[in-house]
Protein backbone atom coordinates (compact mmCIF):
# COMPACT_ATOMS: atom_id res chain seq x y z
CA UNK A 1 0.00 0.00 0.00
CA UNK A 2 1.40 3.40 -0.94
CA UNK A 3 1.68 6.49 1.19
CA UNK A 4 -1.59 8.20 0.24
CA UNK A 5 -3.55 5.04 0.76
CA UNK A 6 -1.98 4.72 4.16
CA UNK A 7 -3.19 8.21 5.01
CA UNK A 8 -6.73 8.06 3.78
CA UNK A 9 -7.34 4.39 3.29
CA UNK A 10 -8.55 4.96 -0.30
CA UNK A 11 -8.78 1.95 -2.59
CA UNK A 12 -6.16 1.88 -5.24
CA UNK A 13 -7.36 2.95 -8.69
CA UNK A 14 -5.44 2.88 -11.95
CA UNK A 15 -5.34 6.67 -12.22
CA UNK A 16 -4.25 6.95 -8.68
CA UNK A 17 -1.59 4.31 -9.27
CA UNK A 18 -0.25 6.24 -12.23
CA UNK A 19 -0.24 9.42 -10.25
CA UNK A 20 1.47 7.62 -7.44
CA UNK A 21 4.19 6.29 -9.69
CA UNK A 22 4.91 9.80 -10.93
CA UNK A 23 5.27 11.18 -7.48
CA UNK A 24 6.87 8.11 -5.97
CA UNK A 25 10.17 9.85 -5.45
CA UNK A 26 8.46 12.79 -3.77
CA UNK A 27 6.44 10.42 -1.61
CA UNK A 28 9.57 8.67 -0.49
CA UNK A 29 11.16 11.96 0.47
CA UNK A 30 8.01 13.08 2.26
CA UNK A 31 7.82 9.77 4.07
CA UNK A 32 11.45 10.21 5.04
CA UNK A 33 10.68 13.70 6.36
CA UNK A 34 7.79 12.36 8.44
CA UNK A 35 9.95 9.53 9.74
CA UNK A 36 12.68 11.96 10.71
CA UNK A 37 10.09 14.18 12.36
CA UNK A 38 8.72 11.25 14.37
CA UNK A 39 12.17 10.08 15.44
CA UNK A 40 13.17 13.62 16.31
CA UNK A 41 10.10 14.11 18.51
CA UNK A 42 10.75 10.74 20.17
CA UNK A 43 14.38 11.66 20.87
CA UNK A 44 13.42 15.07 22.25
CA UNK A 45 10.64 13.60 24.37
CA UNK A 46 12.90 10.91 25.79
CA UNK A 47 15.53 13.48 26.71
CA UNK A 48 12.97 15.85 28.23
CA UNK A 49 11.23 13.03 30.09
CA UNK A 50 14.44 11.83 31.69
CA UNK A 51 15.88 15.23 32.49
CA UNK A 52 16.30 16.14 36.15
CA UNK A 53 13.16 17.82 37.42
CA UNK A 54 13.38 21.45 38.50
CA UNK A 55 12.19 20.76 42.01
CA UNK A 56 14.15 23.69 43.41
CA UNK A 57 12.47 26.11 41.06
CA UNK A 58 9.07 24.81 42.00
CA UNK A 59 9.91 25.08 45.68
CA UNK A 60 11.19 28.58 45.15
CA UNK A 61 8.04 29.47 43.30
CA UNK A 62 5.87 28.03 46.04
CA UNK A 63 7.99 29.78 48.67
CA UNK A 64 7.56 33.05 46.82
CA UNK A 65 3.88 32.42 46.47
CA UNK A 66 3.58 31.68 50.18
CA UNK A 67 5.63 34.78 51.04
CA UNK A 68 3.45 36.86 48.75
CA UNK A 69 0.31 35.56 50.38
CA UNK A 70 1.75 36.12 53.86
CA UNK A 71 2.76 39.68 53.01
CA UNK A 72 -0.64 40.31 51.48
CA UNK A 73 -2.36 38.93 54.57
CA UNK A 74 -0.19 41.08 56.84
CA UNK A 75 -0.99 44.19 54.81
CA UNK A 76 -4.70 43.44 54.79
CA UNK A 77 -4.70 42.64 58.51
CA UNK A 78 -2.69 45.83 59.21
CA UNK A 79 -5.06 47.95 57.16
CA UNK A 80 -8.11 46.43 58.80
CA UNK A 81 -6.76 46.67 62.35
CA UNK A 82 -5.50 50.22 61.68
CA UNK A 83 -8.93 51.17 60.45
CA UNK A 84 -10.60 49.53 63.42
CA UNK A 85 -8.19 51.23 65.83
CA UNK A 86 -8.72 54.61 64.19
CA UNK A 87 -12.47 54.20 64.36
CA UNK A 88 -12.30 53.13 68.00
CA UNK A 89 -10.01 56.07 68.79
CA UNK A 90 -12.39 58.53 67.16
CA UNK A 91 -15.35 57.01 68.99
CA UNK A 92 -13.46 57.33 72.27
CA UNK A 93 -12.65 60.99 71.59
CA UNK A 94 -16.24 61.66 70.64
CA UNK A 95 -17.42 59.95 73.84
CA UNK A 96 -15.07 62.04 76.00
CA UNK A 97 -16.13 65.22 74.22
CA UNK A 98 -19.79 64.32 74.67
CA UNK A 99 -19.20 63.60 78.36
CA UNK A 100 -17.42 66.96 78.78
CA UNK A 101 -20.23 68.74 76.99
CA UNK A 102 -22.80 67.00 79.17
CA UNK A 103 -20.89 67.94 82.34
CA UNK A 104 -20.65 71.56 81.15
CA UNK A 105 -24.34 71.63 80.40
CA UNK A 106 -25.12 70.13 83.81
CA UNK A 107 -22.91 72.74 85.47
CA UNK A 108 -24.56 75.55 83.53
CA UNK A 109 -28.01 74.17 84.35
CA UNK A 110 -27.11 73.97 88.05
CA UNK A 111 -25.80 77.52 88.01
CA UNK A 112 -28.91 78.75 86.23
CA UNK A 113 -31.07 76.92 88.74
CA UNK A 114 -29.14 78.42 91.65
CA UNK A 115 -29.53 81.89 90.16
CA UNK A 116 -33.23 81.33 89.65
CA UNK A 117 -33.59 80.23 93.30
CA UNK A 118 -31.69 83.27 94.53
CA UNK A 119 -33.83 85.56 92.40
CA UNK A 120 -36.94 83.86 93.66
CA UNK A 121 -35.87 84.22 97.32
CA UNK A 122 -35.00 87.86 96.76
CA UNK A 123 -38.38 88.42 95.15
CA UNK A 124 -40.11 86.61 98.02
CA UNK A 125 -38.21 88.78 100.55
CA UNK A 126 -39.19 91.96 98.80
CA UNK A 127 -42.75 90.75 98.38
CA UNK A 128 -42.91 89.78 102.06
CA UNK A 129 -41.52 93.16 103.12
CA UNK A 130 -44.08 94.95 100.97
CA UNK A 131 -46.91 92.90 102.33
CA UNK A 132 -46.31 94.02 105.93
CA UNK A 133 -49.66 95.53 107.05
CA UNK A 134 -49.61 99.32 107.50
CA UNK A 135 -50.65 98.91 111.12
CA UNK A 136 -47.35 97.15 111.80
CA UNK A 137 -45.12 99.70 110.10
CA UNK A 138 -44.17 101.66 113.25
CA UNK A 139 -43.09 98.42 114.88
CA UNK A 140 -41.07 97.52 111.83
CA UNK A 141 -39.35 100.91 111.94
CA UNK A 142 -38.45 100.35 115.60
CA UNK A 143 -36.94 96.98 114.76
CA UNK A 144 -34.93 98.57 112.00
CA UNK A 145 -33.66 101.26 114.35
CA UNK A 146 -32.71 98.65 117.00
CA UNK A 147 -30.77 96.74 114.38
CA UNK A 148 -28.93 99.88 113.26
CA UNK A 149 -27.90 100.55 116.83
CA UNK B 1 -17.54 -11.74 60.81
CA UNK B 2 -19.22 -11.02 57.48
CA UNK B 3 -18.38 -7.30 57.89
CA UNK B 4 -14.70 -8.06 58.43
CA UNK B 5 -14.64 -10.26 55.32
CA UNK B 6 -16.29 -7.54 53.24
CA UNK B 7 -13.71 -5.06 54.52
CA UNK B 8 -10.93 -7.42 53.60
CA UNK B 9 -12.34 -7.90 50.13
CA UNK B 10 -12.73 -4.14 49.69
CA UNK B 11 -9.16 -3.63 50.88
CA UNK B 12 -7.83 -6.22 48.46
CA UNK B 13 -9.82 -4.69 45.60
CA UNK B 14 -8.47 -1.25 46.41
CA UNK B 15 -4.94 -2.61 46.52
CA UNK B 16 -5.43 -4.33 43.15
CA UNK B 17 -6.89 -1.16 41.60
CA UNK B 18 -3.99 0.90 42.93
CA UNK B 19 -1.49 -1.57 41.54
CA UNK B 20 -3.29 -1.59 38.18
CA UNK B 21 -3.26 2.17 38.02
CA UNK B 22 0.43 2.30 38.94
CA UNK B 23 1.12 -0.07 36.03
CA UNK B 24 -0.95 2.14 33.70
CA UNK B 25 1.05 5.20 34.75
CA UNK B 26 4.37 3.43 34.28
CA UNK B 27 3.37 2.13 30.86
CA UNK B 28 1.67 5.14 29.31
CA UNK B 29 3.20 8.20 30.96
CA UNK B 30 6.06 8.63 28.46
CA UNK B 31 3.68 8.44 25.52
CA UNK B 32 1.22 10.95 26.97
CA UNK B 33 4.13 13.26 27.78
CA UNK B 34 5.47 12.91 24.24
CA UNK B 35 2.12 13.80 22.67
CA UNK B 36 1.75 16.83 24.94
CA UNK B 37 5.33 17.89 24.28
CA UNK B 38 4.79 17.71 20.52
CA UNK B 39 1.52 19.65 20.90
CA UNK B 40 2.93 22.43 23.06
CA UNK B 41 6.71 22.40 22.34
CA UNK B 42 7.07 23.20 26.04
CA UNK B 43 8.61 20.54 28.28
CA UNK B 44 7.46 22.15 31.55
CA UNK B 45 3.93 22.61 30.33
CA UNK B 46 3.87 19.08 28.93
CA UNK B 47 5.04 17.78 32.32
CA UNK B 48 2.34 19.75 34.14
CA UNK B 49 -0.40 18.61 31.78
CA UNK B 50 0.81 15.01 32.00
CA UNK B 51 0.54 15.14 35.78
CA UNK B 52 -2.93 16.67 35.52
CA UNK B 53 -3.90 13.97 33.05
CA UNK B 54 -2.94 11.15 35.41
CA UNK B 55 -4.47 12.93 38.38
CA UNK B 56 -7.74 13.20 36.50
CA UNK B 57 -7.44 9.60 35.36
CA UNK B 58 -6.85 8.47 38.94
CA UNK B 59 -9.94 10.32 40.13
CA UNK B 60 -12.04 8.69 37.42
CA UNK B 61 -10.31 5.32 37.46
CA UNK B 62 -13.31 3.63 39.07
CA UNK B 63 -15.50 4.90 36.22
CA UNK B 64 -13.23 3.51 33.50
CA UNK B 65 -15.17 0.60 32.05
CA UNK B 66 -12.61 -0.57 29.54
CA UNK B 67 -14.74 0.21 26.48
CA UNK B 68 -11.58 1.50 24.84
CA UNK B 69 -7.96 0.80 25.71
CA UNK B 70 -6.44 2.61 28.67
CA UNK B 71 -4.12 4.42 26.27
CA UNK B 72 -7.04 5.76 24.21
CA UNK B 73 -8.83 6.81 27.39
CA UNK B 74 -5.74 8.59 28.71
CA UNK B 75 -5.08 10.22 25.36
CA UNK B 76 -8.63 11.55 25.33
CA UNK B 77 -8.08 13.13 28.74
CA UNK B 78 -4.76 14.60 27.55
CA UNK B 79 -6.36 16.07 24.41
CA UNK B 80 -9.14 17.66 26.46
CA UNK B 81 -6.66 19.04 28.99
CA UNK B 82 -4.58 20.52 26.23
CA UNK B 83 -7.67 22.11 24.66
CA UNK B 84 -8.85 23.40 28.02
CA UNK B 85 -5.43 24.83 28.71
CA UNK B 86 -5.47 27.05 25.67
CA UNK B 87 -9.12 27.95 25.89
CA UNK B 88 -9.52 28.46 29.57
CA UNK B 89 -9.86 32.15 30.27
CA UNK B 90 -8.15 31.78 33.62
CA UNK B 91 -5.02 30.64 31.83
CA UNK B 92 -4.98 33.49 29.34
CA UNK B 93 -2.48 35.47 31.37
CA UNK B 94 -0.19 32.48 31.63
CA UNK B 95 -0.63 31.81 27.94
CA UNK B 96 0.56 35.28 27.09
CA UNK B 97 3.45 35.27 29.48
CA UNK B 98 4.68 31.71 29.14
CA UNK B 99 7.92 31.70 27.21
CA UNK B 100 9.04 28.11 27.62
CA UNK B 101 7.88 26.88 24.22
CA UNK B 102 11.05 26.28 22.26
CA UNK B 103 11.45 27.73 18.79
CA UNK B 104 11.49 25.57 15.73
CA UNK B 105 15.27 25.58 15.41
CA UNK B 106 15.64 24.19 18.88
CA UNK B 107 12.89 21.64 18.36
CA UNK B 108 14.59 20.51 15.15
CA UNK B 109 17.92 19.94 16.87
CA UNK B 110 16.84 16.52 18.06
CA UNK B 111 17.79 14.18 15.28
CA UNK B 112 17.29 10.48 14.72
CA UNK B 113 20.49 8.78 15.79
CA UNK B 114 20.79 6.78 12.53
CA UNK B 115 21.94 9.74 10.43
CA UNK B 116 25.64 9.26 9.96
CA UNK B 117 27.13 11.81 7.58
CA UNK B 118 27.06 15.54 8.17
CA UNK B 119 25.09 16.01 4.95
CA UNK B 120 22.45 13.51 6.04
CA UNK B 121 22.20 15.20 9.41
CA UNK B 122 21.76 18.58 7.79
CA UNK B 123 19.09 17.27 5.44
CA UNK B 124 17.27 15.52 8.27
CA UNK B 125 17.37 18.66 10.41
CA UNK B 126 16.01 20.74 7.56
CA UNK B 127 13.21 18.24 6.96
CA UNK B 128 12.28 18.14 10.62
CA UNK B 129 12.24 21.92 10.80
CA UNK B 130 10.00 22.17 7.77
CA UNK B 131 7.56 19.66 9.22
CA UNK B 132 7.52 21.58 12.52
CA UNK B 133 6.84 24.79 10.61
CA UNK B 134 3.94 23.20 8.76
CA UNK B 135 2.54 21.62 11.92
CA UNK B 136 2.55 25.01 13.61
CA UNK B 137 0.30 26.35 10.87
CA UNK B 138 -2.30 23.60 11.23
CA UNK B 139 -5.57 24.06 13.06
CA UNK B 140 -5.73 22.60 16.56
CA UNK B 141 -7.77 19.62 15.43
CA UNK B 142 -5.64 18.95 12.37
CA UNK B 143 -2.50 19.16 14.47
CA UNK B 144 -3.85 16.73 17.05
CA UNK B 145 -4.87 14.23 14.42
CA UNK B 146 -1.59 14.64 12.56
CA UNK B 147 0.53 14.12 15.66
CA UNK B 148 -1.46 11.11 16.78
CA UNK B 149 -1.05 9.54 13.35
CA UNK B 150 2.56 10.37 12.53
CA UNK B 151 4.22 10.71 15.92
CA UNK B 152 2.21 8.25 17.99
CA UNK B 153 1.50 6.00 14.98
CA UNK B 154 -2.07 5.39 16.02
CA UNK B 155 -4.69 3.83 13.77
CA UNK B 156 -7.55 5.97 12.47
CA UNK B 157 -10.05 4.11 14.67
CA UNK B 158 -7.92 4.80 17.76
CA UNK B 159 -7.59 8.47 16.83
CA UNK B 160 -11.35 8.67 16.33
CA UNK B 161 -11.97 7.24 19.81
CA UNK B 162 -9.36 9.46 21.43
CA UNK B 163 -10.62 12.66 19.80
CA UNK B 164 -14.31 11.79 19.98
CA UNK B 165 -14.65 12.33 16.23
CA UNK B 166 -16.00 9.96 13.62
CA UNK B 167 -13.49 8.06 11.53
CA UNK B 168 -14.63 9.96 8.46
CA UNK B 169 -13.96 13.30 10.14
CA UNK B 170 -10.56 12.09 11.32
CA UNK B 171 -9.74 11.01 7.77
CA UNK B 172 -10.79 14.41 6.41
CA UNK B 173 -8.73 16.33 8.97
CA UNK B 174 -5.73 14.10 8.43
CA UNK B 175 -5.98 14.39 4.68
CA UNK B 176 -6.06 18.20 4.87
CA UNK B 177 -3.21 18.27 7.37
CA UNK B 178 -1.03 15.97 5.28
CA UNK B 179 -1.82 17.93 2.11
CA UNK B 180 -0.72 21.11 3.81
CA UNK B 181 2.44 19.65 5.33
CA UNK B 182 3.27 17.96 2.06
CA UNK B 183 2.79 21.17 0.10
CA UNK B 184 4.95 23.16 2.50
CA UNK B 185 7.67 20.58 2.87
CA UNK B 186 7.69 19.90 -0.88
CA UNK B 187 7.51 23.58 -1.79
CA UNK B 188 10.57 24.44 0.23
CA UNK B 189 12.76 21.80 -1.26
XYZ file of C-alpha atoms in Angstrom, chain A residues 12 20 35-36 71-74 81 97 101 104 110 115 123 128-129 133 139 142:
20
model
C -6.156 1.877 -5.242
C 1.473 7.620 -7.442
C 9.950 9.530 9.737
C 12.682 11.958 10.711
C 2.756 39.679 53.008
C -0.636 40.309 51.483
C -2.359 38.927 54.575
C -0.188 41.083 56.845
C -6.758 46.668 62.346
C -16.126 65.223 74.218
C -20.227 68.738 76.985
C -20.647 71.560 81.152
C -27.107 73.966 88.052
C -29.526 81.891 90.157
C -38.375 88.420 95.147
C -42.910 89.783 102.057
C -41.521 93.156 103.116
C -49.657 95.528 107.053
C -43.086 98.422 114.884
C -38.447 100.353 115.595
